[in-house]
XYZ file of C-alpha atoms in Angstrom:
651
model
C -46.233 189.450 -178.112
C -46.943 193.157 -177.786
C -43.923 195.337 -178.459
C -42.385 196.659 -175.277
C -44.770 194.675 -173.052
C -41.953 193.214 -171.003
C -39.930 196.435 -170.616
C -40.132 198.801 -167.640
C -42.006 202.087 -168.084
C -38.807 204.114 -167.761
C -37.148 202.081 -170.504
C -40.100 202.569 -172.856
C -40.117 206.287 -172.123
C -36.472 206.510 -173.219
C -37.071 204.454 -176.376
C -35.960 207.026 -179.031
C -32.586 207.679 -177.396
C -32.071 204.002 -176.552
C -33.111 202.630 -179.945
C -29.949 203.992 -181.582
C -27.860 202.119 -179.039
C -30.013 199.063 -179.651
C -29.325 199.129 -183.379
C -25.601 199.551 -182.717
C -25.601 196.599 -180.345
C -27.570 194.537 -182.856
C -24.997 195.240 -185.567
C -22.170 194.471 -183.162
C -23.764 191.208 -182.013
C -24.057 190.081 -185.655
C -20.861 191.413 -187.214
C -18.493 190.561 -184.375
C -19.217 186.771 -184.402
C -19.005 186.759 -188.210
C -15.638 188.527 -188.216
C -14.321 186.273 -185.475
C -15.472 183.243 -187.424
C -13.613 184.450 -190.517
C -10.513 184.898 -188.379
C -10.867 181.404 -186.949
C -11.240 179.984 -190.446
C -8.083 181.745 -191.623
C -6.212 180.581 -188.528
C -7.344 176.976 -188.929
C -6.357 176.917 -192.606
C -2.900 178.344 -192.044
C -1.587 174.857 -191.330
C -2.429 173.817 -194.928
C -1.440 176.986 -196.814
C 1.379 178.873 -195.096
C 4.180 176.458 -195.868
C 7.909 177.123 -195.797
C 9.664 176.566 -199.150
C 11.437 173.434 -197.924
C 8.156 171.696 -196.989
C 6.171 169.938 -199.720
C 2.390 169.752 -199.645
C 1.224 166.604 -201.442
C -2.402 167.064 -202.452
C -2.725 164.967 -205.685
C -3.140 161.209 -205.427
C -4.266 158.100 -207.239
C -7.120 156.439 -205.363
C -8.569 152.944 -205.597
C -10.341 150.494 -203.275
C -8.704 147.262 -202.211
C -9.228 145.309 -198.971
C -5.795 143.731 -199.155
C -3.542 144.723 -196.285
C -0.444 144.336 -198.465
C 0.733 147.019 -200.817
C -0.347 146.121 -204.374
C 2.499 145.285 -206.729
C 1.315 147.827 -209.291
C -1.226 150.576 -209.676
C -4.546 149.154 -210.936
C -6.121 150.481 -214.101
C -9.313 151.594 -212.342
C -7.395 154.018 -210.082
C -8.668 157.572 -210.377
C -7.067 160.914 -209.853
C -8.250 162.755 -206.703
C -7.306 165.892 -204.830
C -6.696 165.858 -201.119
C -8.366 166.267 -198.732
C -10.080 162.985 -199.530
C -13.297 161.970 -197.760
C -15.666 159.046 -197.970
C -18.937 158.533 -196.100
C -20.377 155.333 -194.804
C -23.280 154.318 -197.049
C -26.316 152.730 -195.461
C -26.735 149.135 -196.544
C -23.366 149.007 -198.306
C -20.046 147.578 -197.214
C -17.113 149.776 -198.131
C -13.534 148.586 -198.116
C -10.237 150.287 -197.455
C -8.877 152.959 -199.792
C -5.384 153.142 -201.173
C -3.963 156.540 -202.089
C -0.711 156.852 -204.038
C 1.154 160.145 -203.875
C 4.185 160.845 -206.068
C 6.802 163.450 -205.234
C 10.289 164.364 -206.333
C 13.380 165.510 -204.437
C 15.919 167.669 -206.276
C 18.669 166.711 -203.869
C 19.057 164.025 -201.221
C 17.932 164.794 -197.694
C 20.720 165.835 -195.358
C 18.671 165.787 -192.140
C 15.756 163.649 -190.923
C 12.452 164.531 -192.535
C 9.031 164.525 -190.918
C 5.846 163.364 -192.616
C 2.605 164.810 -191.236
C -0.989 164.024 -192.110
C -4.459 164.025 -190.556
C -6.658 161.000 -191.009
C -9.630 158.976 -189.859
C -10.199 156.252 -188.995
C -6.676 154.707 -189.336
C -3.897 154.698 -191.897
C -0.844 152.659 -192.905
C 2.054 154.455 -194.627
C 4.483 152.968 -197.178
C 7.409 154.831 -198.753
C 8.759 153.397 -201.978
C 7.253 150.019 -201.134
C 8.637 149.843 -197.579
C 6.388 149.991 -194.529
C 7.009 153.307 -192.828
C 4.324 153.613 -190.117
C 0.803 152.653 -189.106
C -1.636 154.319 -186.744
C -3.321 151.182 -185.287
C -2.941 147.431 -185.111
C -5.791 146.460 -187.390
C -9.369 146.882 -188.486
C -10.852 144.887 -185.610
C -9.270 147.086 -182.978
C -10.129 150.234 -184.886
C -13.778 149.319 -185.327
C -14.153 148.738 -181.591
C -12.713 152.193 -180.925
C -14.746 154.183 -183.408
C -17.094 156.879 -182.229
C -18.357 160.261 -183.251
C -15.113 162.121 -183.986
C -15.473 165.118 -186.267
C -11.847 166.064 -185.757
C -9.230 163.922 -187.481
C -6.240 162.424 -185.752
C -2.737 163.528 -186.526
C 0.125 161.248 -187.551
C 3.769 162.312 -187.497
C 6.339 159.956 -189.019
C 10.118 160.371 -188.869
C 11.723 159.587 -192.245
C 15.484 158.831 -192.186
C 17.619 160.660 -194.760
C 18.710 157.328 -196.287
C 15.183 156.783 -197.685
C 15.039 160.212 -199.324
C 17.567 160.190 -202.128
C 17.302 162.578 -205.070
C 14.700 161.612 -207.644
C 11.131 160.254 -207.788
C 9.421 158.719 -204.745
C 5.977 157.319 -204.035
C 3.953 157.347 -200.818
C 1.291 154.650 -200.527
C -1.356 155.245 -197.861
C -3.896 152.603 -196.898
C -6.915 154.375 -195.382
C -9.106 151.967 -193.461
C -12.794 151.484 -194.258
C -15.042 154.351 -193.096
C -16.655 153.991 -189.703
C -19.520 155.891 -188.141
C -17.697 159.149 -188.763
C -16.634 158.280 -192.327
C -13.046 158.355 -193.546
C -10.883 161.248 -194.589
C -7.293 162.111 -195.399
C -5.710 165.537 -195.390
C -2.937 166.678 -197.707
C 0.416 165.238 -196.696
C 3.204 167.501 -195.503
C 6.797 166.384 -195.977
C 9.885 168.353 -195.111
C 12.719 168.838 -192.646
C 11.675 167.825 -189.178
C 12.197 171.260 -187.629
C 10.109 173.028 -190.276
C 7.258 170.517 -190.067
C 7.205 170.555 -186.281
C 6.711 174.296 -186.305
C 3.561 173.686 -188.328
C 2.254 171.446 -185.552
C 2.177 174.276 -183.053
C -1.271 175.314 -184.228
C -2.632 171.814 -183.674
C -1.101 171.660 -180.217
C -2.611 175.063 -179.525
C -6.052 173.748 -180.459
C -5.525 170.726 -178.238
C -4.425 172.970 -175.401
C -7.503 175.128 -175.900
C -9.711 172.036 -175.798
C -8.016 170.777 -172.638
C -8.325 174.125 -170.832
C -11.939 174.533 -171.933
C -12.858 171.024 -170.830
C -11.221 171.518 -167.423
C -12.905 174.901 -166.930
C -16.255 173.415 -167.927
C -15.731 170.551 -165.498
C -14.739 172.815 -162.587
C -17.423 175.461 -163.153
C -20.071 172.842 -163.867
C -19.338 170.854 -160.712
C -19.261 174.031 -158.626
C -22.630 175.231 -159.948
C -24.093 171.766 -159.501
C -22.917 171.641 -155.878
C -24.392 175.092 -155.281
C -27.709 173.811 -156.579
C -27.545 170.732 -154.367
C -26.800 172.907 -151.321
C -29.386 175.597 -152.160
C -32.295 174.002 -153.960
C -33.788 177.382 -154.859
C -30.704 178.028 -157.044
C -31.901 175.537 -159.674
C -30.835 177.787 -162.563
C -27.230 177.414 -161.365
C -27.699 173.653 -161.499
C -28.958 173.781 -165.102
C -26.012 175.983 -166.095
C -23.654 173.544 -164.373
C -25.138 170.631 -166.324
C -24.568 172.517 -169.575
C -20.920 173.164 -168.678
C -20.404 169.475 -167.864
C -21.978 168.461 -171.189
C -19.676 170.856 -173.048
C -16.676 169.279 -171.308
C -17.974 165.816 -172.276
C -18.305 166.804 -175.953
C -14.658 167.925 -175.973
C -13.484 164.699 -174.373
C -13.081 162.643 -177.633
C -10.288 165.012 -178.701
C -8.424 164.572 -175.412
C -8.521 160.802 -174.837
C -6.687 158.253 -176.893
C -9.651 155.936 -177.274
C -13.374 155.844 -176.485
C -14.247 155.384 -172.847
C -17.138 153.048 -173.706
C -17.426 150.291 -176.316
C -19.333 150.895 -179.524
C -22.052 151.997 -179.931
C -22.479 153.278 -176.355
C -19.769 155.914 -176.613
C -21.368 157.486 -179.669
C -24.816 157.226 -178.076
C -23.526 159.087 -175.018
C -21.985 161.832 -177.152
C -25.083 162.200 -179.335
C -27.315 162.441 -176.258
C -25.003 165.030 -174.699
C -25.087 167.038 -177.936
C -28.897 167.054 -178.078
C -29.313 167.971 -174.415
C -26.662 170.710 -174.580
C -28.411 172.379 -177.537
C -31.762 172.237 -175.750
C -30.234 173.612 -172.544
C -28.590 176.437 -174.466
C -31.958 177.632 -175.762
C -33.540 177.171 -172.341
C -30.801 179.105 -170.532
C -30.786 181.963 -173.035
C -34.540 182.418 -172.657
C -34.455 182.044 -168.878
C -31.491 184.326 -168.238
C -32.961 187.002 -170.480
C -36.220 186.860 -168.560
C -38.196 186.195 -171.735
C -41.846 187.067 -170.997
C -43.410 184.036 -172.708
C -42.678 180.330 -172.266
C -42.570 179.187 -175.896
C -38.722 179.033 -176.032
C -38.683 176.707 -173.010
C -41.403 174.585 -174.583
C -39.453 174.444 -177.856
C -36.303 173.329 -176.012
C -38.245 170.646 -174.141
C -39.969 169.409 -177.311
C -36.647 169.216 -179.150
C -35.046 167.249 -176.313
C -37.972 164.825 -176.053
C -38.036 164.250 -179.816
C -34.332 164.456 -180.601
C -33.044 162.181 -177.842
C -34.785 158.958 -178.947
C -34.111 159.637 -182.647
C -30.411 160.323 -182.170
C -29.973 157.424 -179.749
C -31.630 155.101 -182.265
C -29.397 156.395 -185.064
C -26.264 155.971 -182.955
C -27.243 152.458 -181.954
C -28.077 151.537 -185.558
C -24.746 152.908 -186.778
C -26.157 155.560 -189.091
C -23.388 157.800 -190.428
C -23.501 161.557 -190.072
C -22.340 161.876 -193.687
C -24.882 159.487 -195.270
C -27.272 162.090 -196.627
C -29.209 159.470 -198.580
C -30.869 158.782 -195.232
C -33.131 161.479 -193.692
C -31.601 161.242 -190.230
C -28.480 163.424 -190.903
C -30.764 166.124 -192.336
C -32.918 165.952 -189.212
C -29.926 165.993 -186.862
C -28.247 168.979 -188.497
C -31.487 170.839 -189.270
C -33.015 170.509 -185.801
C -29.796 171.565 -184.087
C -29.429 174.539 -186.432
C -33.005 175.617 -185.736
C -32.588 175.453 -181.949
C -29.298 177.351 -182.026
C -30.587 180.033 -184.407
C -33.642 180.577 -182.199
C -31.366 181.026 -179.180
C -29.267 183.565 -181.091
C -32.384 185.396 -182.293
C -33.671 185.700 -178.711
C -30.331 187.098 -177.556
C -30.230 189.577 -180.480
C -33.757 190.757 -179.801
C -33.041 191.265 -176.124
C -29.874 193.260 -176.904
C -31.722 195.404 -179.436
C -34.667 196.163 -177.165
C -32.651 196.827 -174.016
C -29.634 198.670 -175.395
C -27.489 197.140 -172.652
C -23.860 196.360 -173.474
C -23.912 193.211 -171.337
C -26.766 191.737 -173.360
C -25.033 192.771 -176.595
C -21.873 190.889 -175.594
C -23.970 187.915 -174.526
C -25.678 187.864 -177.934
C -22.242 188.025 -179.630
C -21.019 185.062 -177.567
C -24.113 183.027 -178.442
C -23.712 184.000 -182.107
C -20.067 182.921 -182.173
C -20.995 179.566 -180.685
C -23.782 179.080 -183.273
C -21.600 180.088 -186.234
C -18.738 177.855 -185.070
C -21.033 174.845 -184.843
C -22.627 175.515 -188.248
C -19.208 176.080 -189.847
C -17.795 172.788 -188.554
C -20.974 170.824 -189.275
C -21.276 172.068 -192.856
C -17.663 171.815 -193.967
C -16.869 168.628 -192.015
C -20.024 166.711 -192.937
C -21.702 168.239 -196.005
C -18.962 169.904 -198.104
C -16.020 167.890 -196.872
C -14.030 168.055 -200.118
C -13.509 171.819 -200.033
C -10.792 171.968 -197.363
C -9.662 170.355 -194.141
C -11.697 171.556 -191.194
C -10.368 172.135 -187.713
C -13.088 171.641 -185.130
C -13.388 175.213 -183.848
C -16.427 174.342 -181.746
C -14.060 174.616 -178.794
C -14.171 178.408 -179.259
C -17.946 178.435 -178.913
C -17.870 176.171 -175.879
C -15.066 178.233 -174.334
C -17.028 181.472 -174.803
C -20.196 180.003 -173.297
C -18.319 178.484 -170.353
C -16.477 181.770 -169.886
C -19.822 183.568 -169.878
C -21.087 181.155 -167.224
C -17.928 181.783 -165.204
C -18.372 185.537 -165.645
C -21.978 185.268 -164.450
C -20.774 183.211 -161.491
C -18.126 185.828 -160.692
C -20.678 188.638 -160.878
C -23.053 186.664 -158.692
C -20.278 186.082 -156.158
C -19.239 189.749 -156.156
C -22.883 190.798 -155.892
C -23.365 188.431 -152.958
C -20.291 189.848 -151.218
C -21.479 193.398 -151.802
C -24.970 192.544 -150.621
C -23.508 190.811 -147.575
C -21.316 193.836 -146.814
C -24.234 196.201 -147.264
C -26.511 194.010 -145.160
C -23.845 193.861 -142.446
C -23.465 197.646 -142.535
C -27.236 198.116 -142.392
C -27.494 195.591 -139.578
C -24.720 197.308 -137.652
C -26.414 200.683 -138.164
C -29.779 199.269 -137.097
C -28.127 197.542 -134.141
C -26.377 200.760 -133.136
C -29.639 202.667 -133.412
C -31.476 200.001 -131.456
C -28.711 199.913 -128.854
C -28.929 203.679 -128.499
C -32.696 203.440 -128.107
C -32.376 200.664 -125.541
C -29.666 202.556 -123.707
C -31.829 205.661 -123.604
C -34.759 203.550 -122.479
C -32.604 201.886 -119.844
C -31.466 205.251 -118.566
C -35.079 206.385 -118.380
C -36.068 203.200 -116.530
C -33.036 203.478 -114.294
C -33.902 207.078 -113.484
C -37.512 206.066 -112.909
C -36.380 203.218 -110.653
C -34.122 205.563 -108.755
C -37.010 207.965 -108.292
C -39.283 205.096 -107.245
C -36.698 203.681 -104.851
C -36.073 207.115 -103.416
C -39.802 207.643 -103.008
C -40.239 204.248 -101.339
C -37.221 204.868 -99.117
C -38.484 208.316 -98.221
C -41.872 206.836 -97.423
C -40.299 204.148 -95.238
C -38.139 206.678 -93.451
C -41.090 208.910 -92.853
C -43.131 205.945 -91.642
C -40.372 204.795 -89.300
C -39.792 208.292 -88.037
C -43.508 208.606 -87.451
C -43.848 205.198 -85.777
C -40.508 205.172 -83.944
C -38.858 208.485 -83.268
C -42.075 210.446 -83.789
C -44.012 208.305 -81.321
C -41.290 208.590 -78.714
C -41.065 212.382 -79.154
C -44.813 212.614 -78.918
C -44.791 210.616 -75.658
C -42.026 212.860 -74.295
C -44.029 215.958 -75.247
C -47.167 214.604 -73.601
C -45.169 213.654 -70.503
C -43.673 217.121 -70.275
C -47.105 218.693 -70.630
C -48.487 216.408 -67.881
C -45.662 217.218 -65.468
C -43.487 214.129 -65.929
C -40.464 214.139 -63.697
C -37.178 215.149 -65.199
C -35.527 211.739 -64.889
C -38.278 209.913 -66.808
C -38.435 212.668 -69.397
C -34.654 212.539 -69.807
C -34.820 208.782 -70.297
C -37.481 209.176 -73.000
C -35.367 211.771 -74.777
C -32.311 209.478 -74.566
C -34.389 206.761 -76.223
C -35.228 209.188 -79.021
C -31.584 210.060 -79.506
C -30.591 206.355 -79.521
C -33.323 205.624 -82.028
C -32.060 208.378 -84.314
C -28.417 207.296 -83.992
C -29.319 203.675 -84.629
C -31.066 204.695 -87.842
C -28.153 206.872 -88.935
C -25.635 204.104 -88.191
C -27.672 201.546 -90.162
C -27.891 203.914 -93.126
C -24.166 204.719 -92.956
C -23.165 201.039 -93.439
C -24.163 200.393 -97.079
C -21.618 197.723 -98.099
C -23.550 194.702 -96.741
C -21.185 193.977 -93.821
C -23.366 191.986 -91.386
C -20.767 191.923 -88.583
C -20.365 195.701 -88.686
C -24.116 196.242 -88.583
C -24.436 194.032 -85.482
C -21.393 195.660 -83.876
C -22.910 199.153 -84.247
C -26.186 197.866 -82.870
C -24.355 196.453 -79.813
C -22.519 199.761 -79.345
C -25.733 201.798 -79.395
C -28.014 199.436 -77.452
C -25.644 197.475 -75.204
C -25.838 199.824 -72.171
C -29.611 200.101 -72.277
C -30.040 196.325 -72.572
C -27.550 195.742 -69.740
C -29.394 198.275 -67.575
C -32.559 196.283 -68.290
C -30.867 193.132 -66.925
C -30.228 191.468 -70.303
C -26.790 189.982 -70.968
C -25.642 189.825 -74.651
C -23.491 186.913 -75.836
C -21.900 187.637 -79.206
C -20.572 184.610 -81.208
C -20.100 186.107 -84.643
C -18.210 184.081 -87.206
C -16.500 185.149 -90.439
C -19.158 185.881 -93.032
C -18.880 187.340 -96.531
C -20.326 190.650 -97.583
C -24.046 190.343 -98.267
C -25.216 192.336 -101.339
C -28.790 192.079 -100.046
C -27.864 194.328 -97.110
C -26.341 197.038 -99.272
C -27.859 200.489 -99.456
C -30.713 201.006 -97.030
C -31.491 197.337 -96.514
C -29.076 197.166 -93.591
C -31.645 199.184 -91.625
C -34.240 196.423 -92.209
C -31.903 193.903 -90.605
C -31.282 196.201 -87.636
C -35.035 196.673 -87.192
C -35.525 192.881 -87.158
C -32.874 192.520 -84.415
C -34.326 195.477 -82.548
C -37.826 193.996 -82.622
C -36.516 190.589 -81.512
C -34.776 192.105 -78.462
C -37.856 194.182 -77.684
C -39.927 190.973 -77.569
C -37.321 189.353 -75.334
C -37.424 192.326 -72.920
C -41.198 192.554 -72.753
C -42.347 188.913 -73.006
C -39.562 186.346 -72.566
C -38.402 187.227 -69.016
C -34.910 186.241 -70.173
C -31.588 187.227 -68.653
C -29.261 186.345 -71.544
C -29.403 186.531 -75.359
C -26.881 184.854 -77.644
C -26.103 186.160 -81.157
C -24.417 183.718 -83.536
C -23.591 183.917 -87.263
C -22.195 181.245 -89.549
C -21.948 180.363 -93.234
C -24.059 177.427 -94.382
C -22.313 174.265 -95.559
C -22.991 174.950 -99.245
C -21.734 178.545 -98.863
C -24.910 179.957 -100.365
C -26.313 181.763 -97.306
C -25.471 183.230 -93.877
C -27.487 182.060 -90.816
C -28.123 184.602 -88.021
C -29.636 183.084 -84.883
C -30.889 185.031 -81.824
C -31.429 182.654 -78.852
C -32.668 183.691 -75.390
C -33.013 181.698 -72.118
C -36.509 182.905 -71.364
C -39.735 181.030 -70.981
C -39.933 180.103 -74.664
C -42.727 180.194 -77.180
C -46.354 180.004 -76.014
C -48.412 176.972 -77.017
C -50.611 179.104 -79.261
C -48.495 182.099 -80.315
C -50.280 185.063 -81.849
C -48.831 186.877 -84.809
C -48.948 190.428 -83.607
C -47.876 193.590 -85.411
C -44.263 193.132 -84.357
C -43.967 189.650 -85.857
C -45.690 190.788 -89.032
C -43.223 193.663 -89.353
C -40.318 191.252 -88.884
C -41.634 188.965 -91.657
C -42.222 191.904 -93.965
C -38.684 193.235 -93.449
C -37.199 189.764 -93.959
C -39.166 189.426 -97.187
C -37.904 192.835 -98.283
C -34.270 191.707 -98.122
C -35.071 188.259 -99.577
C -34.335 186.381 -96.345
C -36.184 183.568 -94.582
C -37.183 184.002 -90.921
C -38.402 181.318 -88.533
C -39.060 180.853 -84.761
C -38.320 177.610 -82.930
C -37.528 176.394 -79.411
C -34.061 177.411 -78.281
C -31.238 175.208 -77.048
C -31.490 176.669 -73.518
C -35.259 176.386 -73.209
C -36.058 179.813 -74.593
C -36.910 180.921 -78.137
C -34.569 181.017 -81.107
C -35.071 183.283 -84.119
C -33.318 182.025 -87.287
C -32.725 184.452 -90.169
C -31.299 182.854 -93.358
C -29.814 185.500 -95.681
C -28.664 184.313 -99.159
C -25.264 185.480 -100.339
C -26.438 186.110 -103.919
C -27.594 189.651 -104.801
C -31.252 190.483 -104.504
C -33.033 190.322 -107.876
C -35.332 193.200 -108.492
C -37.488 193.826 -111.546
C -37.142 197.182 -113.163
């Protein structure tokens, strides 16, 4: 890979200034995990070294093998001197029996208070004090064998010793350590002292158990949450992989939290071995993926390790191969392959921190390094060099750091999503406000344009009506005056002009859509003239609602329709009476205006003259329906159906 090929141009341009930070981060990412690991080692060993004066630490014992469940009457000659912690591995092809360990101690004065005996063991142990059975950790070998699994951490046994058994002088503890299982057998140094002093030494172990419990619960919660996110949003598959890793980490901590395996042998160990292999492969995969590594060889290495390691480890677990039987090549493969995968993951994280100079990547590399060192520390001193000292499984620290890093990434992703959502909402509101302002301005322009268009149309209609109505009548009066028309006829023509003008003004003055008021004004202006012409008006107006379609200048269109209808009655119908009637339709959606005369009725073949066409056009203008039909009294009836709803007009 070419150096700097996967860095941005700006980052490469600032390489000299950034490289110093990169070296500092590299040193931090290496030294910090190492120092933390030394601190964890010192903390884990405090239980065995920092003892109060009143507590005895019994670390020398006579050891011999004997399958008898009863305490031997005397110490056999082949017993050998050993130092605790004692460990024994399962040997392939060999059957190992139980081990007896005899520990001698002396009390300068008799015990005044109850004593407490504490030891760590695996698989199970029976305790005798001065030949008397004191305690046992399980019922028998058969039960213990069925419960065995991969348990690197030993189990703790606390035994209350009554003061009557601890007189001044020499005493002997006899411990029967059961035959090694898959995980081998081991026994820690024995602590004996006043109960209060020994219990205080157990606080560290309870603290480790509490840390394991909290870590397992956090891994379970975070893992399930990330997995559910992936199931809901399939594009978030990296969250799903991270969730699977967290769940596997919680599973690997489970043997320390449950009293017995959840599955019978060898399935419980097979499950744990498979989870261990997959978790190591996922760790390498996630480190490479989250760092945005430019090439795919780390992912391929993780996949190859999983495909090769899973069947090998499952076969070894099913066959009962011991992790501590280094005469067989499988333990070397298991530890070596895991070490290689973890070291590669740490190397990728270190390289990314060095090249980027980012503090976040430096802390991530330190977390990965602590997890790797914790695993290698436990694996080496619990499986390879087991006789050096008792090992507390500090892998929980590595798992806790990795799960915490996943939780931190989840928190940052959540905060980033909230910030992005807030920013997107603000941008959307700004864009919406800008768009609303543009639409409002556009609407005002269209409204102004519509007002100008309506005013122009109305002006044109007024001019046309003045030309056709009032203008024509004035022109006829002018011509009559020029031709010597008598004063009475000329006066009548001028009265018609005045009535025409007043009728127009009245129609324009009523702009609230009141149909009854429009008809009442028409009757007031035209009633005398129609009566003088021999036409009787019968008004039967009912209660009708306000009609929005007649608002503004549209009331004049209705008046013109009525005016044209009465003009036709006067000139063609030879009628003596006209009835006006209004009513609301049954569904309440329209008002029906009917004009019925008692004249001679419609002709057999009526012609649509200019007057009828004008009436249809005006009715269409106000959105009404107009029709002619035979009247009830033998004349003609004009029906005008005016909807109550407002008139829809396109801008």
